Amino acid sequence: MSAQHLFDELRSAQARIDMLTDDIIDSNHAYTNADLQVLDAEHELQSLQRINGYDVRRFTEMTKCANKLNMFRQHRSAVQEHLLRLWRELEAVVNSKENLWADIEIFERRIRFTWEKAAFLREKAVLAAEDDLAQEAHWRRHMFGKTRQGQDRSIADEARVKCEEGQSRRDAQGPLPPLTVNPAALHEWQRYVLQCFSNYGLIDGFPDPCSGPVPVVTPCNRPRCNQEERTLIACSCQLRKTFEAAGVDLKKEWRRWHPDRFQVCAEQRRQLYTLMATEVFRVVNDMRTEVLQRMG
């Protein structure tokens, strides 16, 4: 391979890096917009659930909102996957460029004649001046998608930093106020649950304990609960507090809230109700497992 061919390959790699960098910037903007769409749809769905409660007439609108939320989430996942592909391709081109520089160094050592070496060094100096090695080092430090192992390390580091930041905020804010139960709202919710579960096929409004006019449990201020994605208004902390206050038989509740029971619901509500039931069932299952472990 001639020196000129190596230099041409190096310029081609740099042009590809510049193009990928522009694509990554555009994809980052697209991902940000997709993430905002998901957040807006989540807030819209939560607002509908909070305002309408058990109003049957608005469940078609709520189902449409839930479907729109799922569509936005799928779009966000597709944009994220495209962004990861761009990062991986960028890493491959950067590695190829490094290999070309190594080949150039090898070629330089083989040159014997002074005039030939002088021309070679001039061309190499021009390319080195155009090459931003510091920028490539920055890409490597921040390239979250270059390998699965590297991605996992980046995610773990990010999670650790967020955990430390969250702990610092909690230390600064002091202990969170305890959740309290409204007895009247709890009684009304239990009555509605009995009515719903008498015939799953006729359920007209999912019994979310915090979607009625008066929530059963006060709002949860835990950062994790405020940031998690869910279809219910009630978070796992509020659900656990509700069942603890109700003093229910967890084995019986485990059967009543099993997602399979909601497969007989009306078709236009089945998917939404199954998702909601899964969130409740997960909490009940955890509580039941804890009781069994204490007994065993």
PDB file of C-alpha atoms in Angstrom:
ATOM      1  CA  MET A   1       0.000   0.000   0.000  1.00  0.00           C
ATOM      2  CA  SER A   2       1.438   3.397  -1.006  1.00  0.00           C
ATOM      3  CA  ALA A   3       1.820   6.372   1.304  1.00  0.00           C
ATOM      4  CA  GLN A   4      -0.634   8.407  -0.779  1.00  0.00           C
ATOM      5  CA  HIS A   5      -3.242   5.668  -0.460  1.00  0.00           C
ATOM      6  CA  LEU A   6      -2.807   5.683   3.338  1.00  0.00           C
ATOM      7  CA  PHE A   7      -3.212   9.454   3.446  1.00  0.00           C
ATOM      8  CA  ASP A   8      -6.330   9.283   1.257  1.00  0.00           C
ATOM      9  CA  GLU A   9      -7.810   6.611   3.531  1.00  0.00           C
ATOM     10  CA  LEU A  10      -7.040   8.777   6.545  1.00  0.00           C
ATOM     11  CA  ARG A  11      -8.800  11.791   5.035  1.00  0.00           C
ATOM     12  CA  SER A  12     -11.793   9.595   4.143  1.00  0.00           C
ATOM     13  CA  ALA A  13     -11.985   8.315   7.730  1.00  0.00           C
ATOM     14  CA  GLN A  14     -11.871  11.870   9.079  1.00  0.00           C
ATOM     15  CA  ALA A  15     -14.677  12.920   6.725  1.00  0.00           C
ATOM     16  CA  ARG A  16     -16.747   9.953   7.920  1.00  0.00           C
ATOM     17  CA  ILE A  17     -16.106  10.921  11.546  1.00  0.00           C
ATOM     18  CA  ASP A  18     -17.280  14.475  10.856  1.00  0.00           C
ATOM     19  CA  MET A  19     -20.457  13.191   9.198  1.00  0.00           C
ATOM     20  CA  LEU A  20     -21.194  10.735  12.038  1.00  0.00           C
ATOM     21  CA  THR A  21     -20.643  13.490  14.583  1.00  0.00           C
ATOM     22  CA  ASP A  22     -23.273  15.641  12.868  1.00  0.00           C
ATOM     23  CA  ASP A  23     -25.662  12.661  12.726  1.00  0.00           C
ATOM     24  CA  ILE A  24     -25.156  11.976  16.441  1.00  0.00           C
ATOM     25  CA  ILE A  25     -25.907  15.599  17.305  1.00  0.00           C
ATOM     26  CA  ASP A  26     -29.135  15.432  15.260  1.00  0.00           C
ATOM     27  CA  SER A  27     -30.086  12.085  16.827  1.00  0.00           C
ATOM     28  CA  ASN A  28     -29.444  13.466  20.301  1.00  0.00           C
ATOM     29  CA  HIS A  29     -31.903  16.266  19.552  1.00  0.00           C
ATOM     30  CA  ALA A  30     -34.412  13.725  18.205  1.00  0.00           C
ATOM     31  CA  TYR A  31     -34.064  11.590  21.341  1.00  0.00           C
ATOM     32  CA  THR A  32     -34.584  14.642  23.555  1.00  0.00           C
ATOM     33  CA  ASN A  33     -37.771  15.512  21.652  1.00  0.00           C
ATOM     34  CA  ALA A  34     -39.003  11.898  21.846  1.00  0.00           C
ATOM     35  CA  ASP A  35     -38.340  11.841  25.582  1.00  0.00           C
ATOM     36  CA  LEU A  36     -40.335  15.055  26.015  1.00  0.00           C
ATOM     37  CA  GLN A  37     -43.235  13.520  24.064  1.00  0.00           C
ATOM     38  CA  VAL A  38     -43.221  10.523  26.418  1.00  0.00           C
ATOM     39  CA  LEU A  39     -43.203  12.778  29.490  1.00  0.00           C
ATOM     40  CA  ASP A  40     -46.073  14.891  28.121  1.00  0.00           C
ATOM     41  CA  ALA A  41     -48.126  11.765  27.337  1.00  0.00           C
ATOM     42  CA  GLU A  42     -47.459  10.362  30.819  1.00  0.00           C
ATOM     43  CA  HIS A  43     -48.599  13.599  32.440  1.00  0.00           C
ATOM     44  CA  GLU A  44     -51.691  13.677  30.211  1.00  0.00           C
ATOM     45  CA  LEU A  45     -52.634  10.096  31.152  1.00  0.00           C
ATOM     46  CA  GLN A  46     -52.062  10.720  34.860  1.00  0.00           C
ATOM     47  CA  SER A  47     -54.117  13.904  34.666  1.00  0.00           C
ATOM     48  CA  LEU A  48     -57.016  12.063  32.983  1.00  0.00           C
ATOM     49  CA  GLN A  49     -56.889   9.330  35.616  1.00  0.00           C
ATOM     50  CA  ARG A  50     -56.771  11.860  38.426  1.00  0.00           C
ATOM     51  CA  ILE A  51     -59.625  14.005  37.088  1.00  0.00           C
ATOM     52  CA  ASN A  52     -61.972  11.307  35.809  1.00  0.00           C
ATOM     53  CA  GLY A  53     -61.426   8.625  38.423  1.00  0.00           C
ATOM     54  CA  TYR A  54     -63.961   5.860  37.808  1.00  0.00           C
ATOM     55  CA  ASP A  55     -65.957   7.735  35.159  1.00  0.00           C
ATOM     56  CA  VAL A  56     -66.785   5.081  32.543  1.00  0.00           C
ATOM     57  CA  ARG A  57     -67.563   7.623  29.860  1.00  0.00           C
ATOM     58  CA  ARG A  58     -63.976   8.816  29.700  1.00  0.00           C
ATOM     59  CA  PHE A  59     -62.238   5.435  29.514  1.00  0.00           C
ATOM     60  CA  THR A  60     -62.143   5.474  25.704  1.00  0.00           C
ATOM     61  CA  GLU A  61     -60.214   8.716  25.909  1.00  0.00           C
ATOM     62  CA  MET A  62     -57.909   7.233  28.556  1.00  0.00           C
ATOM     63  CA  THR A  63     -57.267   4.162  26.396  1.00  0.00           C
ATOM     64  CA  LYS A  64     -56.366   6.369  23.429  1.00  0.00           C
ATOM     65  CA  CYS A  65     -54.016   8.325  25.664  1.00  0.00           C
ATOM     66  CA  ALA A  66     -52.384   5.099  26.905  1.00  0.00           C
ATOM     67  CA  ASN A  67     -51.953   3.875  23.320  1.00  0.00           C
ATOM     68  CA  LYS A  68     -50.380   7.191  22.361  1.00  0.00           C
ATOM     69  CA  LEU A  69     -48.004   6.878  25.314  1.00  0.00           C
ATOM     70  CA  ASN A  70     -46.953   3.389  24.192  1.00  0.00           C
ATOM     71  CA  MET A  71     -46.402   4.663  20.641  1.00  0.00           C
ATOM     72  CA  PHE A  72     -44.179   7.496  21.897  1.00  0.00           C
ATOM     73  CA  ARG A  73     -42.203   5.042  24.037  1.00  0.00           C
ATOM     74  CA  GLN A  74     -41.628   2.774  21.031  1.00  0.00           C
ATOM     75  CA  HIS A  75     -40.499   5.770  18.968  1.00  0.00           C
ATOM     76  CA  ARG A  76     -38.089   6.810  21.725  1.00  0.00           C
ATOM     77  CA  SER A  77     -36.644   3.280  21.853  1.00  0.00           C
ATOM     78  CA  ALA A  78     -36.146   3.293  18.072  1.00  0.00           C
ATOM     79  CA  VAL A  79     -34.349   6.654  18.204  1.00  0.00           C
ATOM     80  CA  GLN A  80     -32.169   5.422  21.055  1.00  0.00           C
ATOM     81  CA  GLU A  81     -31.234   2.267  19.137  1.00  0.00           C
ATOM     82  CA  HIS A  82     -30.326   4.369  16.077  1.00  0.00           C
ATOM     83  CA  LEU A  83     -28.185   6.584  18.294  1.00  0.00           C
ATOM     84  CA  LEU A  84     -26.374   3.551  19.692  1.00  0.00           C
ATOM     85  CA  ARG A  85     -25.694   2.293  16.163  1.00  0.00           C
ATOM     86  CA  LEU A  86     -24.176   5.661  15.264  1.00  0.00           C
ATOM     87  CA  TRP A  87     -21.923   5.553  18.330  1.00  0.00           C
ATOM     88  CA  ARG A  88     -20.769   2.034  17.459  1.00  0.00           C
ATOM     89  CA  GLU A  89     -20.064   3.025  13.866  1.00  0.00           C
ATOM     90  CA  LEU A  90     -18.171   6.086  15.085  1.00  0.00           C
ATOM     91  CA  GLU A  91     -16.026   3.906  17.319  1.00  0.00           C
ATOM     92  CA  ALA A  92     -15.273   1.559  14.411  1.00  0.00           C
ATOM     93  CA  VAL A  93     -14.185   4.488  12.209  1.00  0.00           C
ATOM     94  CA  VAL A  94     -12.070   5.984  15.010  1.00  0.00           C
ATOM     95  CA  ASN A  95     -10.361   2.609  15.504  1.00  0.00           C
ATOM     96  CA  SER A  96      -9.794   2.350  11.755  1.00  0.00           C
ATOM     97  CA  LYS A  97      -8.253   5.799  11.782  1.00  0.00           C
ATOM     98  CA  GLU A  98      -5.904   4.816  14.599  1.00  0.00           C
ATOM     99  CA  ASN A  99      -4.852   1.742  12.625  1.00  0.00           C
ATOM    100  CA  LEU A 100      -4.122   3.949   9.614  1.00  0.00           C
ATOM    101  CA  TRP A 101      -1.898   6.152  11.751  1.00  0.00           C
ATOM    102  CA  ALA A 102      -0.070   3.008  12.910  1.00  0.00           C
ATOM    103  CA  ASP A 103       0.392   1.927   9.274  1.00  0.00           C
ATOM    104  CA  ILE A 104       1.744   5.384   8.455  1.00  0.00           C
ATOM    105  CA  GLU A 105       4.303   5.073  11.246  1.00  0.00           C
ATOM    106  CA  ILE A 106       5.370   1.670   9.901  1.00  0.00           C
ATOM    107  CA  PHE A 107       5.627   3.077   6.367  1.00  0.00           C
ATOM    108  CA  GLU A 108       7.726   5.968   7.651  1.00  0.00           C
ATOM    109  CA  ARG A 109      10.277   3.587   9.162  1.00  0.00           C
ATOM    110  CA  ARG A 110      10.637   1.838   5.802  1.00  0.00           C
ATOM    111  CA  ILE A 111      11.459   4.976   3.800  1.00  0.00           C
ATOM    112  CA  ARG A 112      15.153   5.107   2.891  1.00  0.00           C
ATOM    113  CA  PHE A 113      15.649   8.109   0.624  1.00  0.00           C
ATOM    114  CA  THR A 114      15.867  11.583   2.125  1.00  0.00           C
ATOM    115  CA  TRP A 115      13.815  13.402  -0.509  1.00  0.00           C
ATOM    116  CA  GLU A 116      11.050  10.795  -0.341  1.00  0.00           C
ATOM    117  CA  LYS A 117      10.988  10.949   3.448  1.00  0.00           C
ATOM    118  CA  ALA A 118      10.833  14.763   3.453  1.00  0.00           C
ATOM    119  CA  ALA A 119       7.718  14.774   1.239  1.00  0.00           C
ATOM    120  CA  PHE A 120       6.195  12.053   3.378  1.00  0.00           C
ATOM    121  CA  LEU A 121       6.793  14.012   6.601  1.00  0.00           C
ATOM    122  CA  ARG A 122       5.270  17.175   5.121  1.00  0.00           C
ATOM    123  CA  GLU A 123       2.079  15.297   4.212  1.00  0.00           C
ATOM    124  CA  LYS A 124       1.986  13.656   7.628  1.00  0.00           C
ATOM    125  CA  ALA A 125       2.388  17.018   9.383  1.00  0.00           C
ATOM    126  CA  VAL A 126      -0.542  18.488   7.427  1.00  0.00           C
ATOM    127  CA  LEU A 127      -2.810  15.614   8.420  1.00  0.00           C
ATOM    128  CA  ALA A 128      -1.655  15.698  12.047  1.00  0.00           C
ATOM    129  CA  ALA A 129      -2.501  19.399  12.224  1.00  0.00           C
ATOM    130  CA  GLU A 130      -6.016  18.647  10.961  1.00  0.00           C
ATOM    131  CA  ASP A 131      -6.457  15.759  13.385  1.00  0.00           C
ATOM    132  CA  ASP A 132      -8.124  16.629  16.688  1.00  0.00           C
ATOM    133  CA  LEU A 133      -6.822  13.908  18.981  1.00  0.00           C
ATOM    134  CA  ALA A 134      -8.273  15.581  22.067  1.00  0.00           C
ATOM    135  CA  GLN A 135     -11.759  15.393  20.552  1.00  0.00           C
ATOM    136  CA  GLU A 136     -11.361  11.678  19.883  1.00  0.00           C
ATOM    137  CA  ALA A 137     -10.259  11.156  23.491  1.00  0.00           C
ATOM    138  CA  HIS A 138     -13.422  12.989  24.564  1.00  0.00           C
ATOM    139  CA  TRP A 139     -15.530  10.708  22.357  1.00  0.00           C
ATOM    140  CA  ARG A 140     -13.962   7.636  23.914  1.00  0.00           C
ATOM    141  CA  ARG A 141     -14.626   8.825  27.456  1.00  0.00           C
ATOM    142  CA  HIS A 142     -18.268   9.572  26.695  1.00  0.00           C
ATOM    143  CA  MET A 143     -19.072   6.836  24.182  1.00  0.00           C
ATOM    144  CA  PHE A 144     -21.824   4.985  26.076  1.00  0.00           C
ATOM    145  CA  GLY A 145     -22.587   2.596  23.219  1.00  0.00           C
ATOM    146  CA  LYS A 146     -19.127   1.414  22.150  1.00  0.00           C
ATOM    147  CA  THR A 147     -19.373  -2.045  23.794  1.00  0.00           C
ATOM    148  CA  ARG A 148     -21.893  -3.806  25.978  1.00  0.00           C
ATOM    149  CA  GLN A 149     -19.339  -4.012  28.790  1.00  0.00           C
ATOM    150  CA  GLY A 150     -18.484  -0.349  28.431  1.00  0.00           C
ATOM    151  CA  GLN A 151     -22.163   0.564  28.238  1.00  0.00           C
ATOM    152  CA  ASP A 152     -22.902  -1.395  31.408  1.00  0.00           C
ATOM    153  CA  ARG A 153     -20.064   0.362  33.201  1.00  0.00           C
ATOM    154  CA  SER A 154     -21.359   3.749  32.051  1.00  0.00           C
ATOM    155  CA  ILE A 155     -24.892   2.905  33.185  1.00  0.00           C
ATOM    156  CA  ALA A 156     -23.587   1.636  36.526  1.00  0.00           C
ATOM    157  CA  ASP A 157     -21.527   4.786  37.044  1.00  0.00           C
ATOM    158  CA  GLU A 158     -24.496   6.969  36.123  1.00  0.00           C
ATOM    159  CA  ALA A 159     -26.753   5.049  38.515  1.00  0.00           C
ATOM    160  CA  ARG A 160     -24.176   5.382  41.289  1.00  0.00           C
ATOM    161  CA  VAL A 161     -23.891   9.143  40.754  1.00  0.00           C
ATOM    162  CA  LYS A 162     -27.688   9.532  40.722  1.00  0.00           C
ATOM    163  CA  CYS A 163     -27.931   7.477  43.915  1.00  0.00           C
ATOM    164  CA  GLU A 164     -25.329   9.649  45.614  1.00  0.00           C
ATOM    165  CA  GLU A 165     -27.045  12.827  44.418  1.00  0.00           C
ATOM    166  CA  GLY A 166     -30.405  11.519  45.623  1.00  0.00           C
ATOM    167  CA  GLN A 167     -28.944  10.677  49.019  1.00  0.00           C
ATOM    168  CA  SER A 168     -27.445  14.162  49.255  1.00  0.00           C
ATOM    169  CA  ARG A 169     -30.837  15.724  48.455  1.00  0.00           C
ATOM    170  CA  ARG A 170     -32.551  13.507  51.039  1.00  0.00           C
ATOM    171  CA  ASP A 171     -29.961  14.445  53.656  1.00  0.00           C
ATOM    172  CA  ALA A 172     -30.520  18.120  52.867  1.00  0.00           C
ATOM    173  CA  GLN A 173     -34.320  17.839  52.906  1.00  0.00           C
ATOM    174  CA  GLY A 174     -34.560  15.640  55.973  1.00  0.00           C
ATOM    175  CA  PRO A 175     -36.867  12.622  56.386  1.00  0.00           C
ATOM    176  CA  LEU A 176     -39.876  12.360  54.077  1.00  0.00           C
ATOM    177  CA  PRO A 177     -43.309  12.743  55.686  1.00  0.00           C
ATOM    178  CA  PRO A 178     -45.016   9.388  56.331  1.00  0.00           C
ATOM    179  CA  LEU A 179     -47.899   8.278  54.126  1.00  0.00           C
ATOM    180  CA  THR A 180     -51.307   8.576  55.765  1.00  0.00           C
ATOM    181  CA  VAL A 181     -54.571   6.866  54.877  1.00  0.00           C
ATOM    182  CA  ASN A 182     -57.976   8.533  54.590  1.00  0.00           C
ATOM    183  CA  PRO A 183     -60.349   6.048  56.328  1.00  0.00           C
ATOM    184  CA  ALA A 184     -63.457   7.237  54.467  1.00  0.00           C
ATOM    185  CA  ALA A 185     -61.724   7.023  51.092  1.00  0.00           C
ATOM    186  CA  LEU A 186     -60.336   3.588  52.007  1.00  0.00           C
ATOM    187  CA  HIS A 187     -63.824   2.318  52.863  1.00  0.00           C
ATOM    188  CA  GLU A 188     -65.230   3.689  49.591  1.00  0.00           C
ATOM    189  CA  TRP A 189     -62.375   2.119  47.631  1.00  0.00           C
ATOM    190  CA  GLN A 190     -62.911  -1.294  49.270  1.00  0.00           C
ATOM    191  CA  ARG A 191     -66.604  -1.120  48.444  1.00  0.00           C
ATOM    192  CA  TYR A 192     -65.798  -0.307  44.828  1.00  0.00           C
ATOM    193  CA  VAL A 193     -63.251  -3.158  44.639  1.00  0.00           C
ATOM    194  CA  LEU A 194     -65.897  -5.645  45.779  1.00  0.00           C
ATOM    195  CA  GLN A 195     -68.296  -4.307  43.173  1.00  0.00           C
ATOM    196  CA  CYS A 196     -65.696  -4.566  40.373  1.00  0.00           C
ATOM    197  CA  PHE A 197     -64.463  -8.028  41.245  1.00  0.00           C
ATOM    198  CA  SER A 198     -67.937  -9.498  41.451  1.00  0.00           C
ATOM    199  CA  ASN A 199     -67.757  -9.697  37.635  1.00  0.00           C
ATOM    200  CA  TYR A 200     -64.467  -8.885  35.883  1.00  0.00           C
ATOM    201  CA  GLY A 201     -66.152  -8.737  32.512  1.00  0.00           C
ATOM    202  CA  LEU A 202     -68.283  -5.770  33.613  1.00  0.00           C
ATOM    203  CA  ILE A 203     -65.547  -3.619  35.180  1.00  0.00           C
ATOM    204  CA  ASP A 204     -66.150  -0.055  33.992  1.00  0.00           C
ATOM    205  CA  GLY A 205     -63.358   1.701  35.883  1.00  0.00           C
ATOM    206  CA  PHE A 206     -60.152   0.286  37.314  1.00  0.00           C
ATOM    207  CA  PRO A 207     -60.019   0.544  41.136  1.00  0.00           C
ATOM    208  CA  ASP A 208     -56.855   2.604  41.483  1.00  0.00           C
ATOM    209  CA  PRO A 209     -56.812   3.707  45.147  1.00  0.00           C
ATOM    210  CA  CYS A 210     -55.506   7.165  44.240  1.00  0.00           C
ATOM    211  CA  SER A 211     -57.610   7.969  41.163  1.00  0.00           C
ATOM    212  CA  GLY A 212     -60.865   8.784  42.902  1.00  0.00           C
ATOM    213  CA  PRO A 213     -62.047  12.247  43.945  1.00  0.00           C
ATOM    214  CA  VAL A 214     -60.345  11.701  47.325  1.00  0.00           C
ATOM    215  CA  PRO A 215     -57.143   9.581  47.195  1.00  0.00           C
ATOM    216  CA  VAL A 216     -56.908   6.780  49.732  1.00  0.00           C
ATOM    217  CA  VAL A 217     -53.280   7.638  50.556  1.00  0.00           C
ATOM    218  CA  THR A 218     -51.473  10.978  50.698  1.00  0.00           C
ATOM    219  CA  PRO A 219     -49.011  11.711  47.849  1.00  0.00           C
ATOM    220  CA  CYS A 220     -45.646   9.951  47.932  1.00  0.00           C
ATOM    221  CA  ASN A 221     -42.605  12.232  47.766  1.00  0.00           C
ATOM    222  CA  ARG A 222     -39.960   9.591  47.131  1.00  0.00           C
ATOM    223  CA  PRO A 223     -37.886  10.628  44.076  1.00  0.00           C
ATOM    224  CA  ARG A 224     -37.908   7.087  42.676  1.00  0.00           C
ATOM    225  CA  CYS A 225     -41.711   6.957  42.713  1.00  0.00           C
ATOM    226  CA  ASN A 226     -42.035  10.379  41.101  1.00  0.00           C
ATOM    227  CA  GLN A 227     -39.723   9.375  38.232  1.00  0.00           C
ATOM    228  CA  GLU A 228     -40.908   5.820  37.504  1.00  0.00           C
ATOM    229  CA  GLU A 229     -43.083   4.969  34.501  1.00  0.00           C
ATOM    230  CA  ARG A 230     -46.451   3.472  35.430  1.00  0.00           C
ATOM    231  CA  THR A 231     -50.086   3.421  34.330  1.00  0.00           C
ATOM    232  CA  LEU A 232     -51.573   3.845  37.808  1.00  0.00           C
ATOM    233  CA  ILE A 233     -51.661   7.107  39.707  1.00  0.00           C
ATOM    234  CA  ALA A 234     -50.794   5.212  42.895  1.00  0.00           C
ATOM    235  CA  CYS A 235     -47.130   4.267  43.261  1.00  0.00           C
ATOM    236  CA  SER A 236     -45.922   1.040  44.862  1.00  0.00           C
ATOM    237  CA  CYS A 237     -45.544   2.786  48.241  1.00  0.00           C
ATOM    238  CA  GLN A 238     -49.153   4.009  48.164  1.00  0.00           C
ATOM    239  CA  LEU A 239     -50.432   0.587  47.087  1.00  0.00           C
ATOM    240  CA  ARG A 240     -48.541  -1.121  49.907  1.00  0.00           C
ATOM    241  CA  LYS A 241     -49.870   1.404  52.438  1.00  0.00           C
ATOM    242  CA  THR A 242     -53.420   0.861  51.164  1.00  0.00           C
ATOM    243  CA  PHE A 243     -53.292  -2.923  51.569  1.00  0.00           C
ATOM    244  CA  GLU A 244     -51.635  -2.641  54.975  1.00  0.00           C
ATOM    245  CA  ALA A 245     -54.352  -0.256  56.179  1.00  0.00           C
ATOM    246  CA  ALA A 246     -57.112  -2.453  54.747  1.00  0.00           C
ATOM    247  CA  GLY A 247     -55.830  -5.494  56.666  1.00  0.00           C
ATOM    248  CA  VAL A 248     -56.697  -7.834  53.807  1.00  0.00           C
ATOM    249  CA  ASP A 249     -55.874 -11.508  53.293  1.00  0.00           C
ATOM    250  CA  LEU A 250     -52.850 -11.325  50.965  1.00  0.00           C
ATOM    251  CA  LYS A 251     -53.420 -14.807  49.570  1.00  0.00           C
ATOM    252  CA  LYS A 252     -56.951 -13.830  48.592  1.00  0.00           C
ATOM    253  CA  GLU A 253     -55.777 -10.490  47.168  1.00  0.00           C
ATOM    254  CA  TRP A 254     -53.037 -12.292  45.214  1.00  0.00           C
ATOM    255  CA  ARG A 255     -55.732 -14.265  43.382  1.00  0.00           C
ATOM    256  CA  ARG A 256     -58.103 -11.305  42.946  1.00  0.00           C
ATOM    257  CA  TRP A 257     -55.509  -8.997  41.376  1.00  0.00           C
ATOM    258  CA  HIS A 258     -53.838 -11.569  39.136  1.00  0.00           C
ATOM    259  CA  PRO A 259     -53.514 -10.032  35.608  1.00  0.00           C
ATOM    260  CA  ASP A 260     -54.986 -13.139  33.957  1.00  0.00           C
ATOM    261  CA  ARG A 261     -58.361 -12.388  35.553  1.00  0.00           C
ATOM    262  CA  PHE A 262     -58.584  -9.147  33.591  1.00  0.00           C
ATOM    263  CA  GLN A 263     -58.410 -10.907  30.225  1.00  0.00           C
ATOM    264  CA  VAL A 264     -62.218 -11.149  30.298  1.00  0.00           C
ATOM    265  CA  CYS A 265     -62.635  -7.364  30.468  1.00  0.00           C
ATOM    266  CA  ALA A 266     -64.097  -5.444  27.541  1.00  0.00           C
ATOM    267  CA  GLU A 267     -61.722  -5.473  24.569  1.00  0.00           C
ATOM    268  CA  GLN A 268     -61.239  -1.702  24.453  1.00  0.00           C
ATOM    269  CA  ARG A 269     -60.162  -1.693  28.124  1.00  0.00           C
ATOM    270  CA  ARG A 270     -58.428  -5.067  28.402  1.00  0.00           C
ATOM    271  CA  GLN A 271     -54.885  -3.959  27.635  1.00  0.00           C
ATOM    272  CA  LEU A 272     -54.994  -0.946  29.953  1.00  0.00           C
ATOM    273  CA  TYR A 273     -56.604  -2.877  32.822  1.00  0.00           C
ATOM    274  CA  THR A 274     -54.108  -5.727  32.490  1.00  0.00           C
ATOM    275  CA  LEU A 275     -51.200  -3.285  32.751  1.00  0.00           C
ATOM    276  CA  MET A 276     -52.748  -1.644  35.796  1.00  0.00           C
ATOM    277  CA  ALA A 277     -53.498  -4.991  37.435  1.00  0.00           C
ATOM    278  CA  THR A 278     -49.906  -6.104  36.860  1.00  0.00           C
ATOM    279  CA  GLU A 279     -48.611  -3.134  38.846  1.00  0.00           C
ATOM    280  CA  VAL A 280     -50.960  -3.899  41.754  1.00  0.00           C
ATOM    281  CA  PHE A 281     -50.246  -7.629  41.589  1.00  0.00           C
ATOM    282  CA  ARG A 282     -46.506  -7.014  41.784  1.00  0.00           C
ATOM    283  CA  VAL A 283     -46.915  -5.160  45.083  1.00  0.00           C
ATOM    284  CA  VAL A 284     -49.282  -7.768  46.543  1.00  0.00           C
ATOM    285  CA  ASN A 285     -46.931 -10.556  45.479  1.00  0.00           C
ATOM    286  CA  ASP A 286     -43.974  -8.840  47.168  1.00  0.00           C
ATOM    287  CA  MET A 287     -45.962  -8.374  50.382  1.00  0.00           C
ATOM    288  CA  ARG A 288     -47.106 -12.006  50.351  1.00  0.00           C
ATOM    289  CA  THR A 289     -43.546 -13.232  49.750  1.00  0.00           C
ATOM    290  CA  GLU A 290     -42.293 -11.185  52.696  1.00  0.00           C
ATOM    291  CA  VAL A 291     -44.942 -12.709  54.975  1.00  0.00           C
ATOM    292  CA  LEU A 292     -44.105 -16.246  53.833  1.00  0.00           C
ATOM    293  CA  GLN A 293     -40.408 -15.637  54.432  1.00  0.00           C
ATOM    294  CA  ARG A 294     -41.081 -14.411  57.967  1.00  0.00           C
ATOM    295  CA  MET A 295     -43.246 -17.464  58.652  1.00  0.00           C
ATOM    296  CA  GLY A 296     -40.729 -19.870  57.127  1.00  0.00           C
TER     297      GLY A 296
END
